[in-house]
mmCIF file of C-alpha atoms and ligand atoms in Angstrom:
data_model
loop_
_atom_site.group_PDB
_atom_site.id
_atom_site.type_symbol
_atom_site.label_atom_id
_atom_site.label_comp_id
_atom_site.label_asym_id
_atom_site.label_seq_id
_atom_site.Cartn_x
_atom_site.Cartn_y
_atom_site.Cartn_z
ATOM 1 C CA UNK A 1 -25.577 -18.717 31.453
ATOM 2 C CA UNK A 2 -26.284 -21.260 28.911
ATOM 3 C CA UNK A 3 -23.154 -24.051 28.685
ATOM 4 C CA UNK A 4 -22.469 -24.926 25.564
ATOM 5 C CA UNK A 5 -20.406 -27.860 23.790
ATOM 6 C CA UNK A 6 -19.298 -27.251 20.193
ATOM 7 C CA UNK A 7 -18.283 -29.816 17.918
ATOM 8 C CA UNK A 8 -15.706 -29.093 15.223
ATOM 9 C CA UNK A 9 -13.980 -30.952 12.798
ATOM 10 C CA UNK A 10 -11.796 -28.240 11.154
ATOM 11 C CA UNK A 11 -10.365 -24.125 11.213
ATOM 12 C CA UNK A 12 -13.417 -23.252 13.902
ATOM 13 C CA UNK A 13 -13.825 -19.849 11.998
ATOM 14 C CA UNK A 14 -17.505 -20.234 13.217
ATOM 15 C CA UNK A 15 -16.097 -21.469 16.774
ATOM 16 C CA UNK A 16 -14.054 -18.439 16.995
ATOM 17 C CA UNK A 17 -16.909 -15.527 15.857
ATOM 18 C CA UNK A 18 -18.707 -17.477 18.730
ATOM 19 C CA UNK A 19 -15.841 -16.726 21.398
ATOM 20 C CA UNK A 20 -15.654 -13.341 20.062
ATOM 21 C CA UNK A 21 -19.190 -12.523 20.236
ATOM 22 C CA UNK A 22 -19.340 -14.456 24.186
ATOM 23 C CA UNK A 23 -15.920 -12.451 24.794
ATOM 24 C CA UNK A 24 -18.089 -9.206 23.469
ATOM 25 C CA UNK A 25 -20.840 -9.930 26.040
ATOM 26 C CA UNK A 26 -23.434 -10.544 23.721
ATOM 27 C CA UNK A 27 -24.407 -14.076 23.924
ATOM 28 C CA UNK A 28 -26.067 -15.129 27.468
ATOM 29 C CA UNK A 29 -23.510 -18.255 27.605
ATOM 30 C CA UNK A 30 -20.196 -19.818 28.089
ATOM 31 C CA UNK A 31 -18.124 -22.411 25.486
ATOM 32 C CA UNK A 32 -17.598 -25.066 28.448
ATOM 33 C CA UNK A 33 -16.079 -27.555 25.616
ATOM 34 C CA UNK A 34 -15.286 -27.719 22.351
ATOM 35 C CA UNK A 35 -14.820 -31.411 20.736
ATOM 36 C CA UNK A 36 -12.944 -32.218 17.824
ATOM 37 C CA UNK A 37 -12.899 -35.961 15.536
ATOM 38 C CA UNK A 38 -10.094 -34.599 14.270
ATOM 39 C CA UNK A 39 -6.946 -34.555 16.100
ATOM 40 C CA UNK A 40 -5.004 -31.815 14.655
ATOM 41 C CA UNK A 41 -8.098 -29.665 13.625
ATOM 42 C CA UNK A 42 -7.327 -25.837 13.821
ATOM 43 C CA UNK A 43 -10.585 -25.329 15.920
ATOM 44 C CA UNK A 44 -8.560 -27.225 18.958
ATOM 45 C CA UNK A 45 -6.061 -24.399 19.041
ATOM 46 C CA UNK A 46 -8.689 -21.550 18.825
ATOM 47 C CA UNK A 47 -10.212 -23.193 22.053
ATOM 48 C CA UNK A 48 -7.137 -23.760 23.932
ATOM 49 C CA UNK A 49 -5.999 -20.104 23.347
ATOM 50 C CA UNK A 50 -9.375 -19.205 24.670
ATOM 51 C CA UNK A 51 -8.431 -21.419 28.114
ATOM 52 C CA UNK A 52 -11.395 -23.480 26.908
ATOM 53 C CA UNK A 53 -11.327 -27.568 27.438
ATOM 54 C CA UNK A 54 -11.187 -29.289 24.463
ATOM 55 C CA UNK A 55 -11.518 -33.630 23.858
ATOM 56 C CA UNK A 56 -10.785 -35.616 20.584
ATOM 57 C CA UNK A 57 -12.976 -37.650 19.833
ATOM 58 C CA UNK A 58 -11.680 -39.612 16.190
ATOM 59 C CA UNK A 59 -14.724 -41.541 14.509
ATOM 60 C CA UNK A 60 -12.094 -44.595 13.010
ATOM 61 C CA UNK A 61 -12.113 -45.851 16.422
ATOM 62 C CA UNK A 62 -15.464 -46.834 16.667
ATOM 63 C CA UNK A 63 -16.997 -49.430 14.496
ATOM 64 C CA UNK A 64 -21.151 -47.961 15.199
ATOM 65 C CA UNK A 65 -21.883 -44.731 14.752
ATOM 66 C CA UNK A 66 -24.078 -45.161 18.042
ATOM 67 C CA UNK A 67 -20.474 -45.804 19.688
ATOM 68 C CA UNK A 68 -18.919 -42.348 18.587
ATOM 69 C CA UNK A 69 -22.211 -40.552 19.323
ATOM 70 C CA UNK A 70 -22.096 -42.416 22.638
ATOM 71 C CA UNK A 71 -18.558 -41.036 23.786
ATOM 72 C CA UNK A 72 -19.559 -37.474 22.543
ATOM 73 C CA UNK A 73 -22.910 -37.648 24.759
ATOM 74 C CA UNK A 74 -20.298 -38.949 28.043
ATOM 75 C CA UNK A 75 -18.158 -36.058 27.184
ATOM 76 C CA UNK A 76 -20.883 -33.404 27.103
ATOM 77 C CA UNK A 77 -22.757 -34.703 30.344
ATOM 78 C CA UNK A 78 -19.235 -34.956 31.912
ATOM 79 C CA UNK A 79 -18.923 -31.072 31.402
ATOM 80 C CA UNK A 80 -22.972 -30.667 31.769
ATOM 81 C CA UNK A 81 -23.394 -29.297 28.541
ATOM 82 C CA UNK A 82 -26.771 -27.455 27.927
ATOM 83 C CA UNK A 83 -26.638 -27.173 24.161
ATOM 84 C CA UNK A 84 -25.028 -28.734 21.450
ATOM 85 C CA UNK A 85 -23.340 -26.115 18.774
ATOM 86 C CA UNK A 86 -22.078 -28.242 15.374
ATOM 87 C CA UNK A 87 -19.952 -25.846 14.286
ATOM 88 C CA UNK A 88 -18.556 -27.393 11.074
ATOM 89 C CA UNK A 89 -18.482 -30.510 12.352
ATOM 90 C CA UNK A 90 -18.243 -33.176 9.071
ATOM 91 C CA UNK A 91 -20.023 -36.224 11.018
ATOM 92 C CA UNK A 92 -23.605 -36.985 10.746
ATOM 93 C CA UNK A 93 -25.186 -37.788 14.475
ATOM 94 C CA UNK A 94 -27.997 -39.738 15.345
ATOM 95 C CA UNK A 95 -30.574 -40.585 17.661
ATOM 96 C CA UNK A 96 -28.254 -41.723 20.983
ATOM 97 C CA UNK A 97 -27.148 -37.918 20.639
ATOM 98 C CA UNK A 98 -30.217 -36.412 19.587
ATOM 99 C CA UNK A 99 -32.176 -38.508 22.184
ATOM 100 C CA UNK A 100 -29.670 -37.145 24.846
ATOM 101 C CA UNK A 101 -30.092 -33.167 23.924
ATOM 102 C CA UNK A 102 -33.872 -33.162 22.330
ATOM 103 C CA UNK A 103 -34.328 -29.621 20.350
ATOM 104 C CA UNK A 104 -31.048 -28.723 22.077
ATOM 105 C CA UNK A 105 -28.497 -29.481 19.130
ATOM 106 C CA UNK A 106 -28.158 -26.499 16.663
ATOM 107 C CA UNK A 107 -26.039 -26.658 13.191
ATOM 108 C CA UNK A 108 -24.673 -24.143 10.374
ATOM 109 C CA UNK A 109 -25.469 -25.003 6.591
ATOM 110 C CA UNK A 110 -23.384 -22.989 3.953
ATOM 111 C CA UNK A 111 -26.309 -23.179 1.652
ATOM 112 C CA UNK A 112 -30.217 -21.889 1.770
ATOM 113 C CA UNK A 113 -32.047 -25.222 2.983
ATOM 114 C CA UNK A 114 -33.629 -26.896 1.880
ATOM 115 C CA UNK A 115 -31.416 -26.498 -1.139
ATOM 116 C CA UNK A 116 -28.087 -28.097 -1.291
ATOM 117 C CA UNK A 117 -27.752 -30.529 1.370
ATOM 118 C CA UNK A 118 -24.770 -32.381 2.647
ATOM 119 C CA UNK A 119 -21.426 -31.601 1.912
ATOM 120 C CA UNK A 120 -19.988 -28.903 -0.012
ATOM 121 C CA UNK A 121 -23.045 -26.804 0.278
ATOM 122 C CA UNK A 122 -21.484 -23.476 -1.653
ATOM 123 C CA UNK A 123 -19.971 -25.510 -4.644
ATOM 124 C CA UNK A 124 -23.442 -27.144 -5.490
ATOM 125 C CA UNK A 125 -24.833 -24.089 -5.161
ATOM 126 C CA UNK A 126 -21.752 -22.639 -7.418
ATOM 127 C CA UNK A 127 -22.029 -25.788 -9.869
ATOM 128 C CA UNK A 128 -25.930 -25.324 -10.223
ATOM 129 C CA UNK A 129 -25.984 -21.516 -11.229
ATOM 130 C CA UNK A 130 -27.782 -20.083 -8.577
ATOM 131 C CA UNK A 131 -27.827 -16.243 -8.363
ATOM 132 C CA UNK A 132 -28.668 -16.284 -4.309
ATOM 133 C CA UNK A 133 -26.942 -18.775 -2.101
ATOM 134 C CA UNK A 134 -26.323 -18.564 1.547
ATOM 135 C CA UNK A 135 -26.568 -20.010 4.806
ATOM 136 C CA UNK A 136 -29.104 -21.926 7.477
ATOM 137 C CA UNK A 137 -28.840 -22.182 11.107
ATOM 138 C CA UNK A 138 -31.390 -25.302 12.046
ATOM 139 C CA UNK A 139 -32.140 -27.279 14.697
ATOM 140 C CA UNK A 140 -30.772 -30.903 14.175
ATOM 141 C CA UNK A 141 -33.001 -34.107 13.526
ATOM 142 C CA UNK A 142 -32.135 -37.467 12.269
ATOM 143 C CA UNK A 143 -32.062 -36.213 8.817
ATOM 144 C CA UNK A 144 -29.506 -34.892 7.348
ATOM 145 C CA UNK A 145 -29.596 -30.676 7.005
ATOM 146 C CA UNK A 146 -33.132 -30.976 7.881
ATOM 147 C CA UNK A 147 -34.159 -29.759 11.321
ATOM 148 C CA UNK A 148 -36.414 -26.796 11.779
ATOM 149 C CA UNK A 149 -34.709 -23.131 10.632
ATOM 150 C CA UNK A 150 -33.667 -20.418 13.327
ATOM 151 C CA UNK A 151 -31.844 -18.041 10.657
ATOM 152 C CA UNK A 152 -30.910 -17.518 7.084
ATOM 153 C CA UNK A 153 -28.808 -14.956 5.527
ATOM 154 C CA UNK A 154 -28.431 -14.667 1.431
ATOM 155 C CA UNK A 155 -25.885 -13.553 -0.908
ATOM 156 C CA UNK A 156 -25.503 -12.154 -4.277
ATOM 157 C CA UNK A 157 -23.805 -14.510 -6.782
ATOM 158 C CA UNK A 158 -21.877 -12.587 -8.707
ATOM 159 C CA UNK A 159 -20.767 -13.138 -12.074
ATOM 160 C CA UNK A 160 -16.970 -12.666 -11.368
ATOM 161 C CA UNK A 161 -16.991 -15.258 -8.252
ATOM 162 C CA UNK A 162 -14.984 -18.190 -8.470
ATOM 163 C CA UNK A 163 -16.216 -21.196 -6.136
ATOM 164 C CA UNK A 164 -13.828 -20.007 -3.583
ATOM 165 C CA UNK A 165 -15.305 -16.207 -3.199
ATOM 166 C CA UNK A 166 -19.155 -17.364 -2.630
ATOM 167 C CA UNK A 167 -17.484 -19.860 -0.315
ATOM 168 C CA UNK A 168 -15.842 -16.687 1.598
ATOM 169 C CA UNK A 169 -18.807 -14.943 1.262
ATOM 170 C CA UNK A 170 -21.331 -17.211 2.422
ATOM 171 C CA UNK A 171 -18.908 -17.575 5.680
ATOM 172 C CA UNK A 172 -18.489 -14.096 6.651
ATOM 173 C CA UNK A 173 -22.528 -14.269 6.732
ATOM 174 C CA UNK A 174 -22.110 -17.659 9.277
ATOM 175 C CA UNK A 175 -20.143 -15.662 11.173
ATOM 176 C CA UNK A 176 -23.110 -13.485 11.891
ATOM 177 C CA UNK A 177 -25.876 -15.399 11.777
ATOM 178 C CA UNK A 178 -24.884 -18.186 13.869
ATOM 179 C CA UNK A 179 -23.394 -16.406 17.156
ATOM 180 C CA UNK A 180 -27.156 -14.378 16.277
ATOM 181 C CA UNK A 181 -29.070 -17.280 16.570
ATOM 182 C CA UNK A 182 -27.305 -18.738 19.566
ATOM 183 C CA UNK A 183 -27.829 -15.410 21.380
ATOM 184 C CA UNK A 184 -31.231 -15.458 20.618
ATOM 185 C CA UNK A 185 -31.368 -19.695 21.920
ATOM 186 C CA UNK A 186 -29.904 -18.802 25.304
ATOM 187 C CA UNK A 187 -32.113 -15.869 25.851
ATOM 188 C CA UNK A 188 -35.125 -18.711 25.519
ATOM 189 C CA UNK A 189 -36.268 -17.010 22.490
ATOM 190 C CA UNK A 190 -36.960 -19.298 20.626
ATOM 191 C CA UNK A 191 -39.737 -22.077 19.638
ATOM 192 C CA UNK A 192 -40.685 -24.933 17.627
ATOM 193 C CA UNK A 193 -43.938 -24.905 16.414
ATOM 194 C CA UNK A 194 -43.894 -28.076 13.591
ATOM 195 C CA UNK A 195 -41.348 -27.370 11.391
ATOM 196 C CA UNK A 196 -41.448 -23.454 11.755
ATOM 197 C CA UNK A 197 -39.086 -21.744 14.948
ATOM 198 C CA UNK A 198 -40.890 -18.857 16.528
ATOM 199 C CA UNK A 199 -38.564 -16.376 17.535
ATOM 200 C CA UNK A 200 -39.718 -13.946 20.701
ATOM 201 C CA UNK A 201 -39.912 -10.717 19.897
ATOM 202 C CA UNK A 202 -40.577 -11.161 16.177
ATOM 203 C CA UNK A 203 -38.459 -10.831 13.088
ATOM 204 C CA UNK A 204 -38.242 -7.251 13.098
ATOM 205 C CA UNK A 205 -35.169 -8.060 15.305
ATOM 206 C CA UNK A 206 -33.422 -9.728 12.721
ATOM 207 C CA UNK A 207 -34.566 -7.123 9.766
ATOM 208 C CA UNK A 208 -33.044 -4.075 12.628
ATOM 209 C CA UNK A 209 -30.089 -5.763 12.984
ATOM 210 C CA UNK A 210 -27.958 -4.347 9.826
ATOM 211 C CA UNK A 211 -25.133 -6.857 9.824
ATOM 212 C CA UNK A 212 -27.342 -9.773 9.036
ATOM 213 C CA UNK A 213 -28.286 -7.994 5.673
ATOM 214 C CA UNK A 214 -24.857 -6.184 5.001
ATOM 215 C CA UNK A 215 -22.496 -8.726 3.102
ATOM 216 C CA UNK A 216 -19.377 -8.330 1.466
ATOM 217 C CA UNK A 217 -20.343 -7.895 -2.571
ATOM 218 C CA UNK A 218 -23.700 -5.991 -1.584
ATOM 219 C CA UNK A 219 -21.802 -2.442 -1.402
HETATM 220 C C1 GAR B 1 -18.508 -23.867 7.385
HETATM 221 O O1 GAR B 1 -18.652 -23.292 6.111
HETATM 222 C C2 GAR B 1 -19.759 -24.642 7.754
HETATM 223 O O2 GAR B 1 -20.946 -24.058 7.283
HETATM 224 C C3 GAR B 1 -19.507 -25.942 7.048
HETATM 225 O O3 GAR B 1 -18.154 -26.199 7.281
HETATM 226 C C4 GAR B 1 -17.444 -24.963 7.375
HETATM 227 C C5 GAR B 1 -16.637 -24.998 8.645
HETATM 228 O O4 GAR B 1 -15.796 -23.875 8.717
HETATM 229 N N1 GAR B 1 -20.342 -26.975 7.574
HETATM 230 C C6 GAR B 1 -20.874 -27.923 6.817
HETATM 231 O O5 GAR B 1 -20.695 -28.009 5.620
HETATM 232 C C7 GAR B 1 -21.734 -28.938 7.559
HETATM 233 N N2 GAR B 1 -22.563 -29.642 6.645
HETATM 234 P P1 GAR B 1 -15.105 -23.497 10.098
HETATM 235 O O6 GAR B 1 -14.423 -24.777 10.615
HETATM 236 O O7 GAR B 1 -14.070 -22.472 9.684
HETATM 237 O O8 GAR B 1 -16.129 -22.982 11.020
#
């Protein structure tokens, strides 16, 4: 059983499909502790009603950046975290938390990387007239939305959207994708090779499993 530490900053929709899809027995691992810079983020609630330990850790108090990163690396030692889950979590991280959890610190992009980086993924995309956008599940590095990519899922945009349907759109396909690719992390199936992650088992997993291709809009 993998331990895993997820950092939030918000509603945890993506923190919650994970406890669902733990709760459903599919992912080889346990939420241990779930870590918030935001005091009265919704995530914090989803954890406690899951009986799982949550920490606030708020970024104002700390002047460095290596400071904040420093108390989140304490707390995730402290409950002997395995891997790192940033699961909307609106800080970037660097190298005392990276160095502390090397290729063990996963993130979800609402956009297709390496397109649309930083924040607001799905309005860029919106603003710039694509007619796919999506979603990235990557390893971290000290770059911003940069790390190697486990999973992508696309979606249609459709004429009709307005900013806020992609936006639920491209999360119903997080919801999916990342609890997928966490599953497939704990089960050791994965590798880095350079830039490119090597799943075991191939990518015929990921084409046989229908909800990573079924999205709302599709039909
Ligand atoms: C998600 O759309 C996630 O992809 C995004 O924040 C949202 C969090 O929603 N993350 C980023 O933009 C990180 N760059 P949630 O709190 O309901 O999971």
């Amino acid at each position: 059983m993998t331990r895993i530490g997820v950092l939030i900053s918000g509603s945890g929709s993506n923190l919650q499909s994970i406890i669902d899809t733990i709760k459903a027995g599919k992912i080889n691992g346990e939420v241990v502790v779930v870590i918030s810079n935001d005091a009265v983020a919704y995530g914090l609630t989803r954890a406690e009603n899951s009986g799982i330990r949550t920490a606030v850790v708020k970024h104002g108090d700390y002047n460095k950046r290596r400071d904040f990163d420093a108390e989140l690396v304490r707390i995730l030692r402290e409950n002997r975290v395995e891997l790192v889950v940033l699961a909307g979590f609106m800080r970037i991280i660097g190298a005392t938390l990276l160095n502390a959890f090397p290729d063990r610190v996963i993130n979800i992009h609402p956009a297709l990387l390496p397109s649309f980086p930083g924040t607001d993924g799905q309005a860029q995309a919106f603003a710039y007239g694509v007619k796919l956008a999506g979603c990235t599940v990557h390893f971290v590095d000290e770059e911003v939305d940069h790390g190697p990519i486990i999973i992508q899922a696309a979606v249609p945009v459709l004429s009709s959207d307005s900013k806020d349907d992609l936006k639920s759109r491209i999360l119903s396909c997080e919801h999916k994708i990342f609890p997928h690719a966490i599953a497939l992390y704990c089960d050791g199936k994965l590798r880095i090779e350079d830039r490119r992650v090597i799943i075991a088992g191939s990518d015929e997993l990921l084409l046989a499993e229908e909800s990573l291709i079924s999205c709302p809009g599709l039909g």
